[in-house]
Amino acid sequence: ALAELRAMAGATSLPGMLADVATEARDDAERRAAATLLQRLEERGKVRRADVVASLTVPRGEAHLDSTLVRFLRARKGDVDAATEMVEQAMAFRRRHDVDNILSRPLAAPVLKHLHAGIYEGFLPSFDRHCRPVYVLNGGASNTAIQNLLKPPPGYSDWSITDLEDFWLHWHLITTEFLTTVLFARATAKAGRPINRYLVIDDLKGFSLFGVRSLMSIISGFKKIAEIDQLLYPELLSACIFTNAPMAFRAPWKLISTFVDKATASKISLLGGASQYKPIMESLFELSTLPKQFGGTLEGSHVTSMEQPRCESFDEIHDMCAKNGEKAGWDISRRCVGLEHIPLSSGKPVCRTVEVHKGDAVQWQLGVEAHDITYSATFQPKAGGDAVPLDKVKVGAGDVRLQFLWTAQ
């Protein structure tokens, strides 16, 4: 049964992946392709060199520009034209969702506690033997906790799957930006060489048929996270290792694998009990840096849970976001308001109007729960004159919630 699961994952051996610490150009041909990609971007004019350096390099900085271009090239199998479009789409997403400033936009404490009590996750305090950051989940232990995510946090009367996904994706962007801008920079400095890949370990001990139902109830959120990661953060995963994998995981994995690209799926391995995963863990970690559940001696709270919705690595992220947000003047209450639900009929437009004055900043969000719609935003001067188009796009039920921020001049 385990062999069948591992075959479904597509990865049956780990040695090559476990030593993979950085994406860099393999040869002169790949370096030339990266240079061509950058030239193509500048010719098209939608994305500048400075934009790529400031927003997409991992770690941040001019020194990592070439490896970043190579990552996007490999994500599109070396096709320069396709990689050009991918970089432009990634930058468009970052601009619309203000991802560059996400570490200055903390979530409210009740929402964070709610997410942490339902999704058991965290970063280990130390890197592995290859100096890679390590992200850990206890997927098996969160069987019942996942269902609680569908209930409203304390103080929230309105709470839908759309609200859950919005806050969840916001938190995921925070943690991934922390990984790419902070942890990879620390790892690179410690290793004395570029580190732009990380390791994921998910312990499925305790995963049951109830866990299958719980996971399926929020599978759309996992799908959107996978889409975001594949667009914004390509080629960062060294390996994802599931330990204590039971046959009950077969159904959710079969579904998850449909929206994970083949290159990523090939880096995923499903292992059984301690006899299979302990040798792997011992090759990756000093025992003093490995949590006890994987055979190490590390103590402390490193993964969130219903009983302990705090962990050391996330405390650092929370503190950083709070300080950055206070400095930037971020009003955390703006992330505490549920959306107005507007039923739409085919062919009948619905309009919402907000009066603004010079200097006012207006932010709005839009999510679609079913079907597709065309949405647009315009500014109509009160004194008359032509309306100014601000935004127009087609939005579908499977899309990430749109955001827009506009300041009246």
mmCIF file of C-alpha atoms in Angstrom:
data_model
loop_
_atom_site.group_PDB
_atom_site.id
_atom_site.type_symbol
_atom_site.label_atom_id
_atom_site.label_comp_id
_atom_site.label_asym_id
_atom_site.label_seq_id
_atom_site.Cartn_x
_atom_site.Cartn_y
_atom_site.Cartn_z
ATOM 1 C CA ALA A 1 0.000 0.000 0.000
ATOM 2 C CA LEU A 2 2.792 2.415 0.882
ATOM 3 C CA ALA A 3 4.620 1.571 -2.331
ATOM 4 C CA GLU A 4 1.459 2.446 -4.249
ATOM 5 C CA LEU A 5 1.218 5.789 -2.457
ATOM 6 C CA ARG A 6 4.858 6.551 -3.182
ATOM 7 C CA ALA A 7 4.371 5.701 -6.829
ATOM 8 C CA MET A 8 1.413 8.101 -6.943
ATOM 9 C CA ALA A 9 3.630 10.852 -5.517
ATOM 10 C CA GLY A 10 6.120 10.274 -8.304
ATOM 11 C CA ALA A 11 9.201 10.258 -6.089
ATOM 12 C CA THR A 12 10.529 6.981 -4.770
ATOM 13 C CA SER A 13 14.073 8.053 -3.901
ATOM 14 C CA LEU A 14 15.464 11.108 -2.140
ATOM 15 C CA PRO A 15 19.291 11.374 -2.352
ATOM 16 C CA GLY A 16 19.445 13.803 -5.296
ATOM 17 C CA MET A 17 16.804 16.131 -3.895
ATOM 18 C CA LEU A 18 18.233 16.144 -0.411
ATOM 19 C CA ALA A 19 21.467 17.758 -1.595
ATOM 20 C CA ASP A 20 19.690 20.357 -3.763
ATOM 21 C CA VAL A 21 20.278 23.716 -2.054
ATOM 22 C CA ALA A 22 20.148 26.330 -4.835
ATOM 23 C CA THR A 23 18.930 26.982 -8.346
ATOM 24 C CA GLU A 24 21.752 28.386 -10.471
ATOM 25 C CA ALA A 25 22.520 28.392 -14.193
ATOM 26 C CA ARG A 26 23.757 24.965 -15.265
ATOM 27 C CA ASP A 27 25.837 26.180 -18.204
ATOM 28 C CA ASP A 28 26.527 29.081 -20.598
ATOM 29 C CA ALA A 29 23.417 28.269 -22.628
ATOM 30 C CA GLU A 30 21.164 28.737 -19.597
ATOM 31 C CA ARG A 31 22.993 31.957 -18.668
ATOM 32 C CA ARG A 32 22.417 33.284 -22.192
ATOM 33 C CA ALA A 33 18.743 32.353 -21.976
ATOM 34 C CA ALA A 34 18.473 34.262 -18.682
ATOM 35 C CA ALA A 35 20.072 37.320 -20.292
ATOM 36 C CA THR A 36 17.632 37.038 -23.199
ATOM 37 C CA LEU A 37 14.721 36.835 -20.770
ATOM 38 C CA LEU A 38 15.819 40.022 -19.024
ATOM 39 C CA GLN A 39 16.271 41.778 -22.378
ATOM 40 C CA ARG A 40 12.811 40.663 -23.501
ATOM 41 C CA LEU A 41 11.249 41.994 -20.294
ATOM 42 C CA GLU A 42 12.888 45.390 -20.733
ATOM 43 C CA GLU A 43 11.865 45.574 -24.395
ATOM 44 C CA ARG A 44 8.221 44.901 -23.563
ATOM 45 C CA GLY A 45 8.332 47.578 -20.869
ATOM 46 C CA LYS A 46 5.917 46.035 -18.330
ATOM 47 C CA VAL A 47 8.640 44.949 -15.916
ATOM 48 C CA ARG A 48 11.966 46.679 -15.343
ATOM 49 C CA ARG A 49 15.212 45.119 -14.195
ATOM 50 C CA ALA A 50 14.867 47.041 -10.917
ATOM 51 C CA ASP A 51 11.386 45.523 -10.418
ATOM 52 C CA VAL A 52 12.733 41.983 -10.697
ATOM 53 C CA VAL A 53 15.578 42.728 -8.284
ATOM 54 C CA ALA A 54 13.326 44.429 -5.710
ATOM 55 C CA SER A 55 10.396 42.010 -5.831
ATOM 56 C CA LEU A 56 11.394 38.599 -7.204
ATOM 57 C CA THR A 57 15.027 37.856 -6.349
ATOM 58 C CA VAL A 58 15.610 35.200 -3.678
ATOM 59 C CA PRO A 59 17.297 36.254 -1.497
ATOM 60 C CA ARG A 60 16.724 39.909 -2.420
ATOM 61 C CA GLY A 61 19.497 41.679 -4.299
ATOM 62 C CA GLU A 62 21.236 42.198 -7.624
ATOM 63 C CA ALA A 63 23.615 39.317 -6.856
ATOM 64 C CA HIS A 64 20.698 36.888 -7.164
ATOM 65 C CA LEU A 65 19.138 38.272 -10.356
ATOM 66 C CA ASP A 66 20.553 35.590 -12.691
ATOM 67 C CA SER A 67 19.422 32.688 -10.495
ATOM 68 C CA THR A 68 15.935 34.240 -10.253
ATOM 69 C CA LEU A 69 15.636 34.478 -14.032
ATOM 70 C CA VAL A 70 16.810 30.863 -14.277
ATOM 71 C CA ARG A 71 14.073 29.781 -11.833
ATOM 72 C CA PHE A 72 11.368 31.319 -13.996
ATOM 73 C CA LEU A 73 12.940 29.833 -17.126
ATOM 74 C CA ARG A 74 12.965 26.330 -15.656
ATOM 75 C CA ALA A 75 9.370 26.749 -14.536
ATOM 76 C CA ARG A 76 8.546 27.219 -18.229
ATOM 77 C CA LYS A 77 10.921 24.505 -19.470
ATOM 78 C CA GLY A 78 13.400 26.983 -20.927
ATOM 79 C CA ASP A 79 10.839 28.782 -23.121
ATOM 80 C CA VAL A 80 11.898 32.459 -22.998
ATOM 81 C CA ASP A 81 8.572 33.768 -24.297
ATOM 82 C CA ALA A 82 6.583 31.763 -21.748
ATOM 83 C CA ALA A 83 8.967 32.786 -18.950
ATOM 84 C CA THR A 84 8.591 36.436 -19.972
ATOM 85 C CA GLU A 85 4.826 36.210 -19.627
ATOM 86 C CA MET A 86 5.198 34.390 -16.303
ATOM 87 C CA VAL A 87 7.422 37.131 -14.830
ATOM 88 C CA GLU A 88 4.963 39.791 -16.027
ATOM 89 C CA GLN A 89 2.045 37.893 -14.470
ATOM 90 C CA ALA A 90 3.954 37.446 -11.211
ATOM 91 C CA MET A 91 4.706 41.168 -11.025
ATOM 92 C CA ALA A 92 1.096 42.052 -11.873
ATOM 93 C CA PHE A 93 -0.110 39.809 -9.037
ATOM 94 C CA ARG A 94 2.385 41.314 -6.587
ATOM 95 C CA ARG A 95 1.332 44.840 -7.503
ATOM 96 C CA ARG A 96 -2.391 44.158 -7.265
ATOM 97 C CA HIS A 97 -2.070 42.418 -3.898
ATOM 98 C CA ASP A 98 0.715 44.692 -2.593
ATOM 99 C CA VAL A 99 2.851 41.636 -1.828
ATOM 100 C CA ASP A 100 6.020 43.733 -1.502
ATOM 101 C CA ASN A 101 4.489 45.302 1.617
ATOM 102 C CA ILE A 102 2.780 42.187 3.021
ATOM 103 C CA LEU A 103 5.230 42.066 5.959
ATOM 104 C CA SER A 104 3.817 45.447 6.999
ATOM 105 C CA ARG A 105 0.222 44.214 6.916
ATOM 106 C CA PRO A 106 -0.376 41.989 9.958
ATOM 107 C CA LEU A 107 -3.603 40.110 10.531
ATOM 108 C CA ALA A 108 -5.737 40.649 13.624
ATOM 109 C CA ALA A 109 -4.800 38.471 16.617
ATOM 110 C CA PRO A 110 -8.143 36.535 16.716
ATOM 111 C CA VAL A 111 -7.749 35.565 13.051
ATOM 112 C CA LEU A 112 -4.131 34.494 13.507
ATOM 113 C CA LYS A 113 -5.005 32.382 16.523
ATOM 114 C CA HIS A 114 -7.878 30.831 14.569
ATOM 115 C CA LEU A 115 -5.620 29.883 11.650
ATOM 116 C CA HIS A 116 -2.851 28.561 13.899
ATOM 117 C CA ALA A 117 -5.316 26.379 15.808
ATOM 118 C CA GLY A 118 -6.503 24.752 12.580
ATOM 119 C CA ILE A 119 -3.359 24.443 10.456
ATOM 120 C CA TYR A 120 -0.465 22.895 12.388
ATOM 121 C CA GLU A 121 2.669 24.477 10.890
ATOM 122 C CA GLY A 122 5.917 26.292 11.676
ATOM 123 C CA PHE A 123 9.562 26.822 10.708
ATOM 124 C CA LEU A 124 12.298 24.982 12.568
ATOM 125 C CA PRO A 125 14.622 27.328 14.485
ATOM 126 C CA SER A 126 17.731 25.868 12.813
ATOM 127 C CA PHE A 127 18.572 25.012 9.215
ATOM 128 C CA ASP A 128 19.285 21.462 8.077
ATOM 129 C CA ARG A 129 22.815 20.135 7.462
ATOM 130 C CA HIS A 130 22.756 21.747 3.991
ATOM 131 C CA CYS A 131 21.809 25.123 5.500
ATOM 132 C CA ARG A 132 18.254 25.122 4.123
ATOM 133 C CA PRO A 133 15.212 26.531 5.956
ATOM 134 C CA VAL A 134 12.764 23.826 7.047
ATOM 135 C CA TYR A 135 8.979 24.207 7.109
ATOM 136 C CA VAL A 136 7.150 21.598 9.205
ATOM 137 C CA LEU A 137 3.499 20.525 9.341
ATOM 138 C CA ASN A 138 1.649 18.079 11.568
ATOM 139 C CA GLY A 139 -1.035 17.213 9.035
ATOM 140 C CA GLY A 140 -2.102 14.030 10.782
ATOM 141 C CA ALA A 141 -2.619 15.665 14.170
ATOM 142 C CA SER A 142 -4.840 18.408 12.707
ATOM 143 C CA ASN A 143 -7.605 15.957 11.699
ATOM 144 C CA THR A 144 -10.365 17.539 13.771
ATOM 145 C CA ALA A 145 -8.873 21.019 14.023
ATOM 146 C CA ILE A 146 -9.255 21.726 10.305
ATOM 147 C CA GLN A 147 -13.052 21.642 10.652
ATOM 148 C CA ASN A 148 -12.863 24.495 13.158
ATOM 149 C CA LEU A 149 -11.467 26.755 10.446
ATOM 150 C CA LEU A 150 -14.929 26.850 8.877
ATOM 151 C CA LYS A 151 -16.373 28.321 12.076
ATOM 152 C CA PRO A 152 -16.027 32.087 12.706
ATOM 153 C CA PRO A 153 -13.210 33.292 14.976
ATOM 154 C CA PRO A 154 -14.248 35.023 18.236
ATOM 155 C CA GLY A 155 -15.840 38.385 17.455
ATOM 156 C CA TYR A 156 -16.750 37.529 13.850
ATOM 157 C CA SER A 157 -20.420 36.964 13.080
ATOM 158 C CA ASP A 158 -20.032 36.545 9.319
ATOM 159 C CA TRP A 159 -17.553 33.920 8.154
ATOM 160 C CA SER A 160 -17.583 32.009 4.893
ATOM 161 C CA ILE A 161 -15.113 29.815 3.046
ATOM 162 C CA THR A 162 -14.275 32.941 1.021
ATOM 163 C CA ASP A 163 -13.321 34.828 4.195
ATOM 164 C CA LEU A 164 -11.264 31.875 5.425
ATOM 165 C CA GLU A 165 -9.380 31.619 2.140
ATOM 166 C CA ASP A 166 -8.700 35.356 2.075
ATOM 167 C CA PHE A 167 -7.112 35.430 5.533
ATOM 168 C CA TRP A 168 -5.350 32.106 4.946
ATOM 169 C CA LEU A 169 -3.808 33.291 1.672
ATOM 170 C CA HIS A 170 -2.802 36.573 3.313
ATOM 171 C CA TRP A 171 -0.998 34.641 6.072
ATOM 172 C CA HIS A 172 0.587 32.287 3.535
ATOM 173 C CA LEU A 173 2.012 35.263 1.629
ATOM 174 C CA ILE A 174 3.377 36.669 4.897
ATOM 175 C CA THR A 175 5.159 33.410 5.781
ATOM 176 C CA THR A 176 6.492 32.887 2.255
ATOM 177 C CA GLU A 177 7.786 36.455 1.996
ATOM 178 C CA PHE A 178 9.470 35.922 5.383
ATOM 179 C CA LEU A 179 11.035 32.754 3.982
ATOM 180 C CA THR A 180 12.260 34.403 0.770
ATOM 181 C CA THR A 181 13.431 37.737 2.187
ATOM 182 C CA VAL A 182 14.603 36.828 5.712
ATOM 183 C CA LEU A 183 15.312 33.111 6.103
ATOM 184 C CA PHE A 184 17.025 32.620 2.747
ATOM 185 C CA ALA A 185 19.193 35.697 3.420
ATOM 186 C CA ARG A 186 20.226 34.235 6.787
ATOM 187 C CA ALA A 187 20.889 30.813 5.263
ATOM 188 C CA THR A 188 22.969 32.315 2.446
ATOM 189 C CA ALA A 189 25.037 34.344 4.904
ATOM 190 C CA LYS A 190 25.608 31.303 7.135
ATOM 191 C CA ALA A 191 26.486 28.965 4.268
ATOM 192 C CA GLY A 192 28.703 31.456 2.443
ATOM 193 C CA ARG A 193 27.010 30.470 -0.813
ATOM 194 C CA PRO A 194 23.564 31.036 -2.364
ATOM 195 C CA ILE A 195 20.717 29.144 -0.691
ATOM 196 C CA ASN A 196 17.359 29.494 -2.413
ATOM 197 C CA ARG A 197 15.682 26.158 -1.748
ATOM 198 C CA TYR A 198 13.905 24.874 1.336
ATOM 199 C CA LEU A 199 12.677 21.603 2.792
ATOM 200 C CA VAL A 200 9.113 20.664 3.799
ATOM 201 C CA ILE A 201 8.294 17.860 6.254
ATOM 202 C CA ASP A 202 4.699 16.864 6.988
ATOM 203 C CA ASP A 203 3.975 14.275 9.685
ATOM 204 C CA LEU A 204 0.755 12.398 8.828
ATOM 205 C CA LYS A 205 0.661 10.324 12.015
ATOM 206 C CA GLY A 206 -2.976 10.066 13.102
ATOM 207 C CA PHE A 207 -4.427 10.976 9.712
ATOM 208 C CA SER A 208 -7.822 9.257 9.327
ATOM 209 C CA LEU A 209 -10.917 9.134 7.155
ATOM 210 C CA PHE A 210 -12.257 12.047 9.203
ATOM 211 C CA GLY A 211 -9.111 13.887 8.205
ATOM 212 C CA VAL A 212 -9.915 13.174 4.562
ATOM 213 C CA ARG A 213 -13.320 14.830 4.940
ATOM 214 C CA SER A 214 -11.797 17.778 6.800
ATOM 215 C CA LEU A 215 -9.106 18.271 4.170
ATOM 216 C CA MET A 216 -11.624 18.081 1.325
ATOM 217 C CA SER A 217 -13.703 20.842 2.939
ATOM 218 C CA ILE A 218 -10.883 23.373 2.458
ATOM 219 C CA ILE A 219 -9.205 21.889 -0.622
ATOM 220 C CA SER A 220 -9.996 25.005 -2.688
ATOM 221 C CA GLY A 221 -7.700 26.994 -0.391
ATOM 222 C CA PHE A 222 -4.837 24.550 -0.971
ATOM 223 C CA LYS A 223 -5.431 24.830 -4.707
ATOM 224 C CA LYS A 224 -5.142 28.628 -4.641
ATOM 225 C CA ILE A 225 -2.003 28.459 -2.508
ATOM 226 C CA ALA A 226 -0.443 26.025 -4.994
ATOM 227 C CA GLU A 227 -1.293 28.387 -7.870
ATOM 228 C CA ILE A 228 0.240 31.356 -6.057
ATOM 229 C CA ASP A 229 3.401 29.451 -5.151
ATOM 230 C CA GLN A 230 3.874 28.205 -8.706
ATOM 231 C CA LEU A 231 3.495 31.748 -10.075
ATOM 232 C CA LEU A 232 5.414 33.824 -7.517
ATOM 233 C CA TYR A 233 7.907 31.355 -6.033
ATOM 234 C CA PRO A 234 8.926 28.810 -8.691
ATOM 235 C CA GLU A 235 11.748 26.324 -8.165
ATOM 236 C CA LEU A 236 12.230 26.973 -4.432
ATOM 237 C CA LEU A 237 11.327 23.511 -3.122
ATOM 238 C CA SER A 238 14.123 21.003 -2.606
ATOM 239 C CA ALA A 239 11.876 18.218 -1.354
ATOM 240 C CA CYS A 240 8.621 17.622 0.485
ATOM 241 C CA ILE A 241 8.654 14.573 2.747
ATOM 242 C CA PHE A 242 5.484 13.059 4.194
ATOM 243 C CA THR A 243 6.180 10.766 7.143
ATOM 244 C CA ASN A 244 3.861 8.143 8.657
ATOM 245 C CA ALA A 245 1.800 8.219 5.445
ATOM 246 C CA PRO A 246 -1.366 6.045 5.758
ATOM 247 C CA MET A 247 -3.529 4.722 2.940
ATOM 248 C CA ALA A 248 -6.249 7.177 4.030
ATOM 249 C CA PHE A 249 -4.087 9.895 2.473
ATOM 250 C CA ARG A 250 -4.497 8.353 -0.969
ATOM 251 C CA ALA A 251 -7.727 10.199 -1.890
ATOM 252 C CA PRO A 252 -6.631 13.725 -0.884
ATOM 253 C CA TRP A 253 -3.194 13.237 -2.435
ATOM 254 C CA LYS A 254 -4.740 12.111 -5.715
ATOM 255 C CA LEU A 255 -6.764 15.342 -5.783
ATOM 256 C CA ILE A 256 -3.942 17.604 -4.625
ATOM 257 C CA SER A 257 -1.633 16.191 -7.284
ATOM 258 C CA THR A 258 -3.999 17.414 -10.011
ATOM 259 C CA PHE A 259 -3.153 21.066 -9.309
ATOM 260 C CA VAL A 260 0.542 20.629 -8.498
ATOM 261 C CA ASP A 261 2.810 20.777 -11.544
ATOM 262 C CA LYS A 262 4.756 17.638 -12.450
ATOM 263 C CA ALA A 263 8.134 19.125 -11.537
ATOM 264 C CA THR A 264 6.916 19.868 -8.009
ATOM 265 C CA ALA A 265 5.157 16.505 -7.691
ATOM 266 C CA SER A 266 8.436 14.758 -8.541
ATOM 267 C CA LYS A 267 9.992 16.302 -5.419
ATOM 268 C CA ILE A 268 7.364 14.833 -3.077
ATOM 269 C CA SER A 269 8.010 11.599 -1.218
ATOM 270 C CA LEU A 270 5.665 9.560 0.964
ATOM 271 C CA LEU A 271 7.381 7.547 3.691
ATOM 272 C CA GLY A 272 6.034 5.125 6.259
ATOM 273 C CA GLY A 273 7.044 4.832 9.907
ATOM 274 C CA ALA A 274 10.268 5.474 11.785
ATOM 275 C CA SER A 275 12.206 2.687 10.078
ATOM 276 C CA GLN A 276 11.831 4.554 6.794
ATOM 277 C CA TYR A 277 12.041 8.200 7.805
ATOM 278 C CA LYS A 278 14.609 8.129 10.658
ATOM 279 C CA PRO A 279 17.636 7.372 8.437
ATOM 280 C CA ILE A 280 16.570 10.221 6.140
ATOM 281 C CA MET A 281 16.130 12.638 9.056
ATOM 282 C CA GLU A 282 19.458 11.678 10.605
ATOM 283 C CA SER A 283 21.187 12.382 7.290
ATOM 284 C CA LEU A 284 19.534 15.811 7.126
ATOM 285 C CA PHE A 285 19.775 17.066 10.695
ATOM 286 C CA GLU A 286 21.895 17.171 13.784
ATOM 287 C CA LEU A 287 19.738 15.413 16.383
ATOM 288 C CA SER A 288 19.794 18.522 18.567
ATOM 289 C CA THR A 289 18.038 20.491 15.796
ATOM 290 C CA LEU A 290 15.441 17.806 14.982
ATOM 291 C CA PRO A 291 12.095 17.670 16.871
ATOM 292 C CA LYS A 292 11.504 14.591 19.018
ATOM 293 C CA GLN A 293 8.617 13.407 16.836
ATOM 294 C CA PHE A 294 11.136 12.713 14.052
ATOM 295 C CA GLY A 295 13.703 11.029 16.299
ATOM 296 C CA GLY A 296 15.685 14.088 17.415
ATOM 297 C CA THR A 297 16.142 15.739 20.796
ATOM 298 C CA LEU A 298 14.860 19.254 20.040
ATOM 299 C CA GLU A 299 12.306 20.514 22.530
ATOM 300 C CA GLY A 300 10.080 23.592 22.462
ATOM 301 C CA SER A 301 7.066 24.821 20.513
ATOM 302 C CA HIS A 302 7.935 24.868 16.821
ATOM 303 C CA VAL A 303 4.591 23.896 15.236
ATOM 304 C CA THR A 304 1.220 25.497 16.017
ATOM 305 C CA SER A 305 -1.727 23.458 17.283
ATOM 306 C CA MET A 306 -5.211 23.816 18.757
ATOM 307 C CA GLU A 307 -3.748 23.440 22.248
ATOM 308 C CA GLN A 308 -0.772 25.728 21.549
ATOM 309 C CA PRO A 309 -1.577 28.156 18.681
ATOM 310 C CA ARG A 310 1.809 29.831 19.021
ATOM 311 C CA CYS A 311 5.275 28.770 17.971
ATOM 312 C CA GLU A 312 8.671 30.415 18.223
ATOM 313 C CA SER A 313 9.250 31.122 14.534
ATOM 314 C CA PHE A 314 5.799 32.622 14.049
ATOM 315 C CA ASP A 315 6.239 34.833 17.115
ATOM 316 C CA GLU A 316 9.158 36.455 15.282
ATOM 317 C CA ILE A 317 7.009 36.947 12.161
ATOM 318 C CA HIS A 318 4.134 38.418 14.191
ATOM 319 C CA ASP A 319 6.461 40.857 15.965
ATOM 320 C CA MET A 320 8.105 41.900 12.695
ATOM 321 C CA CYS A 321 4.766 42.498 10.955
ATOM 322 C CA ALA A 322 3.370 44.424 13.919
ATOM 323 C CA LYS A 323 6.389 46.757 14.057
ATOM 324 C CA ASN A 324 6.436 47.228 10.283
ATOM 325 C CA GLY A 325 2.683 47.823 10.235
ATOM 326 C CA GLU A 326 2.826 50.414 12.992
ATOM 327 C CA LYS A 327 5.628 52.233 11.175
ATOM 328 C CA ALA A 328 3.672 52.141 7.893
ATOM 329 C CA GLY A 329 0.427 53.286 9.537
ATOM 330 C CA TRP A 330 -1.392 50.047 8.721
ATOM 331 C CA ASP A 331 -4.871 49.922 10.272
ATOM 332 C CA ILE A 332 -5.347 46.309 11.275
ATOM 333 C CA SER A 333 -9.124 46.818 11.472
ATOM 334 C CA ARG A 334 -9.147 46.935 7.673
ATOM 335 C CA ARG A 335 -8.567 43.181 7.715
ATOM 336 C CA CYS A 336 -11.363 42.555 10.247
ATOM 337 C CA VAL A 337 -14.374 43.477 8.131
ATOM 338 C CA GLY A 338 -16.373 40.798 6.331
ATOM 339 C CA LEU A 339 -17.382 41.341 2.744
ATOM 340 C CA GLU A 340 -20.870 42.406 1.688
ATOM 341 C CA HIS A 341 -22.546 39.535 -0.170
ATOM 342 C CA ILE A 342 -24.177 40.760 -3.387
ATOM 343 C CA PRO A 343 -26.372 38.366 -5.423
ATOM 344 C CA LEU A 344 -26.054 39.005 -9.160
ATOM 345 C CA SER A 345 -28.371 38.187 -12.038
ATOM 346 C CA SER A 346 -27.145 37.609 -15.572
ATOM 347 C CA GLY A 347 -27.118 40.801 -17.618
ATOM 348 C CA LYS A 348 -28.098 43.062 -14.697
ATOM 349 C CA PRO A 349 -25.196 45.247 -13.507
ATOM 350 C CA VAL A 350 -24.832 46.186 -9.846
ATOM 351 C CA CYS A 351 -23.029 49.375 -8.812
ATOM 352 C CA ARG A 352 -21.562 50.544 -5.502
ATOM 353 C CA THR A 353 -20.573 54.203 -5.072
ATOM 354 C CA VAL A 354 -18.151 55.736 -2.565
ATOM 355 C CA GLU A 355 -17.645 59.491 -2.243
ATOM 356 C CA VAL A 356 -13.998 60.490 -1.894
ATOM 357 C CA HIS A 357 -12.108 63.721 -1.374
ATOM 358 C CA LYS A 358 -8.630 64.759 -2.401
ATOM 359 C CA GLY A 359 -6.046 62.724 -0.519
ATOM 360 C CA ASP A 360 -8.470 59.957 0.491
ATOM 361 C CA ALA A 361 -7.183 56.403 0.104
ATOM 362 C CA VAL A 362 -9.806 53.813 -0.840
ATOM 363 C CA GLN A 363 -9.215 50.070 -0.696
ATOM 364 C CA TRP A 364 -11.651 47.435 -1.847
ATOM 365 C CA GLN A 365 -11.720 43.682 -2.321
ATOM 366 C CA LEU A 366 -13.746 41.425 -4.555
ATOM 367 C CA GLY A 367 -14.329 37.680 -4.486
ATOM 368 C CA VAL A 368 -16.647 35.551 -6.617
ATOM 369 C CA GLU A 369 -18.305 32.466 -5.148
ATOM 370 C CA ALA A 370 -19.843 31.105 -8.366
ATOM 371 C CA HIS A 371 -19.635 31.687 -12.134
ATOM 372 C CA ASP A 372 -17.665 34.513 -13.813
ATOM 373 C CA ILE A 373 -18.291 38.243 -13.773
ATOM 374 C CA THR A 374 -16.789 41.327 -15.374
ATOM 375 C CA TYR A 375 -15.851 43.923 -12.775
ATOM 376 C CA SER A 376 -14.721 47.499 -13.349
ATOM 377 C CA ALA A 377 -13.941 50.547 -11.207
ATOM 378 C CA THR A 378 -14.044 54.170 -12.377
ATOM 379 C CA PHE A 379 -13.617 57.612 -10.832
ATOM 380 C CA GLN A 380 -16.241 60.203 -11.789
ATOM 381 C CA PRO A 381 -15.229 63.792 -10.915
ATOM 382 C CA LYS A 382 -18.016 65.524 -8.998
ATOM 383 C CA ALA A 383 -17.513 68.720 -10.989
ATOM 384 C CA GLY A 384 -18.182 66.830 -14.202
ATOM 385 C CA GLY A 385 -15.968 65.681 -17.005
ATOM 386 C CA ASP A 386 -14.930 62.296 -18.277
ATOM 387 C CA ALA A 387 -14.855 59.284 -15.982
ATOM 388 C CA VAL A 388 -11.384 57.919 -15.254
ATOM 389 C CA PRO A 389 -11.066 54.100 -15.576
ATOM 390 C CA LEU A 390 -9.201 52.582 -12.620
ATOM 391 C CA ASP A 391 -9.547 48.842 -13.048
ATOM 392 C CA LYS A 392 -11.322 46.290 -15.213
ATOM 393 C CA VAL A 393 -10.957 42.536 -15.220
ATOM 394 C CA LYS A 394 -12.900 39.298 -15.593
ATOM 395 C CA VAL A 395 -13.141 37.425 -12.286
ATOM 396 C CA GLY A 396 -14.095 33.787 -11.719
ATOM 397 C CA ALA A 397 -15.060 31.675 -8.738
ATOM 398 C CA GLY A 398 -11.677 29.938 -8.687
ATOM 399 C CA ASP A 399 -9.653 33.159 -8.649
ATOM 400 C CA VAL A 400 -7.841 34.620 -5.662
ATOM 401 C CA ARG A 401 -9.748 37.517 -4.107
ATOM 402 C CA LEU A 402 -8.901 40.752 -5.902
ATOM 403 C CA GLN A 403 -7.637 43.792 -4.039
ATOM 404 C CA PHE A 404 -7.247 47.396 -5.186
ATOM 405 C CA LEU A 405 -5.930 50.511 -3.464
ATOM 406 C CA TRP A 406 -6.467 53.966 -4.970
ATOM 407 C CA THR A 407 -5.648 57.440 -3.676
ATOM 408 C CA ALA A 408 -7.677 60.431 -4.893
ATOM 409 C CA GLN A 409 -5.338 63.079 -6.305
#
